[in-house]
Amino acid sequence: MPIPAPKVFWLLLAILGVIIHAYAEDYTIGVDYGQLGDNLPSTQEAIHLIQRMKAGRVKIYDTNPEILKALSHTGIKVSVMVKNEDIANVSSNQSFANKWVKNNVVYFYPATRINIILVGNEILSDYSNNQTWYQLVPAMLRIRRALLRYKLHHIKVGTPLAMDVLNTSFPPSSGIFRDDVAETVMKPMLEFLSRTRSYFFIDVYPYFAWSSDSNNISLEYANFGDHDKNYTDPNGLVYTNLLDQQLDAVIAAMSKLGYEDIRLVIAETGWPNAGDLNQLGANIFNAAHYNRRIIRRMLADPPLGTPRRPNQFIPTYIFSLFNENQKTGLGTERHWGLLYPNGSRLYEIDLTGELQDSEYKPLPPPPPPYKGKLWCVVDANANVSALPSAITYACSQGNNTCVAIQPGKPCYQPNTVIDHASYAFNSYWQQFKNSGGTCYFNGAATLVTKDPSSKICRYPFA
Ligand SMILES: *[C@@H]1O[C@H](CO)[C@@H](O)[C@H](O)[C@H]1NC(C)=O
Ligand SMILES: *[C@@H]1O[C@H](CO)[C@@H](O)[C@H](O)[C@H]1NC(C)=O
Ligand SMILES: *[C@@H]1O[C@H](CO)[C@@H](O)[C@H](O)[C@H]1NC(C)=O
Ligand SMILES: *[C@@H]1O[C@H](CO)[C@@H](O)[C@H](O)[C@H]1NC(C)=O
Ligand SMILES: *[C@@H]1O[C@H](CO)[C@@H](O)[C@H](O)[C@H]1NC(C)=O
Ligand SMILES: *[C@@H]1O[C@H](CO)[C@@H](O)[C@H](O)[C@H]1NC(C)=O
Ligand SMILES: *[C@@H]1O[C@H](CO)[C@@H](O)[C@H](O)[C@H]1NC(C)=O
Ligand SMILES: *[C@@H]1O[C@H](CO)[C@@H](O)[C@H](O)[C@H]1NC(C)=O
Ligand SMILES: *[C@@H]1O[C@H](CO)[C@@H](O)[C@H](O)[C@H]1NC(C)=O
């Protein structure tokens, strides 16, 4: 019996609907769910918070089965990661890759909407492990092959890179990959991304570019505020913000290797809500402005894209969900979160991009930048049992770092582990602060504005 014409029409419409739905762009914002904290909420609680914030995507840095399970039936798209230490085995062993995909993807899919597998994290920034660089693309190929084996061809395979994969990023049109990876790693990677219609995943932080050149770049240019100077590239394109410059530098670099069309995903971006006293611009005021505005920009309809590639939607993940207290390095590292570990927000933020700046409650004014002297001493909450080894480390670095706390020397008294550690931390930090040394010591150290010196014991200041 022939199907009556109206029914055919509705059937075709339904099929078309399914096709459009499958290929339609999903205009949502993602969050990076990092877990380097010892005070973070349970997985279940974290997923509830992600849902309450209305994030449409989440990226995790592993394949934590508890998280993948908790994300099932939420509709949230999930990006999972092959850990750096597994890349060697994945790259050389197809059975290993198959097993990885089976255990970490197939097992959870489709209840958990895994849509991206990232192979490693910022691999090309790790110079101490450069043999892994050459395993990266082979590992991506093997993960892809494993996905095909399980008929999961629509899951994209990529790898997030940092901006240091570029040799030059300014002017944007001069963007070019580093010599040490361009031909050997980037070219085959771009070939793979292009052939599989995947994305170039970039971690991009206008905050870092601005804070390292803040005399030259205005804060408003970095955080999408009102400013009085656009930048015109020699190629004629006009830039109204730093992020667009950075993204177009990446596109220029791809283009120089013959790949002009690979789409971008911002795998990480954000702005620190706090930092060390001497870290400029890291505060709630600036973080709220940057994140609110980038969300609105990225969800603009029609999409804004960049000057070089207008009107293209760029999926974006905000780093990060929580402030993570176990991240090492400068103070900013532990303050990228949208949420405190107790789940409350650092500032209001609407991940659907509907609220305008003026519709949010007023923010606390940014604290004035601290320009005075600083010393690095033991933190009031430091774990005292961890101090002796920290002292040993600090004293082993630099020149004459701990001479003054030897017996008979001016800072030997008071002979306590806390006093000696304070002296050692400060002596270390004053020597290394300008070359990347941090006042951290696993959380045992903190910067202070008051000179800890006594009449006889002078704390060095450089
Ligand atoms: C990777 O392979 C090496 C050598 O075959 C093996 O020793 C190691 O345990 C493997 N690593 C994992 C995570 O399976
Ligand atoms: C390859 O991986 C499989 C699955 O993990 C493992 O059983 C096998 O020993 C590995 N082969 C080599 C040569 O490491
Ligand atoms: C990789 O690291 C080794 C040891 O540090 C170095 O000799 C070599 O030149 C590096 N290779 C590249 C491509 O950077
Ligand atoms: C950057 O480019 C310059 C000029 O081509 C070159 O001399 C230099 O070695 C490159 N550096 C890196 C890290 O690629
Ligand atoms: C700002 O940086 C650009 C690129 O490095 C440079 O051309 C320009 O001269 C700088 N301007 C100032 C005021 O330093
Ligand atoms: C910068 O460019 C934008 C977009 O083209 C334009 O609306 C704005 O007026 C320009 N700003 C300045 C200060 O020239
Ligand atoms: C959560 O933690 C922050 C920072 O410690 C604090 O200011 C805030 O009051 C806490 N919120 C709740 C509900 O406990
Ligand atoms: C304090 O430090 C010691 C020595 O490093 C370590 O064994 C212990 O677990 C730490 N305690 C806490 C609460 O972190
Ligand atoms: C230690 O002293 C040497 C020789 O004076 C100098 O080259 C070096 O930079 C000093 N190291 C530090 C960390 O200050």
Coordinates of C-alpha atoms and ligand atoms in Angstrom, one line a residue, residues 170-171 213 215-217 229 231, ligand 5:
F170 CA 52.4 39.3 16.8
P171 CA 51.3 40.8 14.5
D213 CA 53.2 43.5 28.7
N215 CA 52.5 48.9 29.9
N216 CA 51.8 48.3 26.2
I217 CA 48.5 46.5 26.2
K229 CA 42.8 52.0 20.4
Y231 CA 45.1 47.4 16.5
Ligands
LIG5 C1 53.9 47.4 22.0 O1 54.3 46.1 21.4 C2 54.4 46.1 20.0 C3 54.7 44.7 19.6 O2 55.8 44.2 20.4 C4 55.5 47.0 19.6 O3 55.6 47.1 18.2 C5 55.2 48.4 20.1 O4 56.3 49.3 19.9 C6 55.0 48.4 21.6 N1 54.6 49.7 22.1 C7 55.0 50.2 23.2 C8 54.5 51.5 23.6 O5 55.9 49.7 23.9

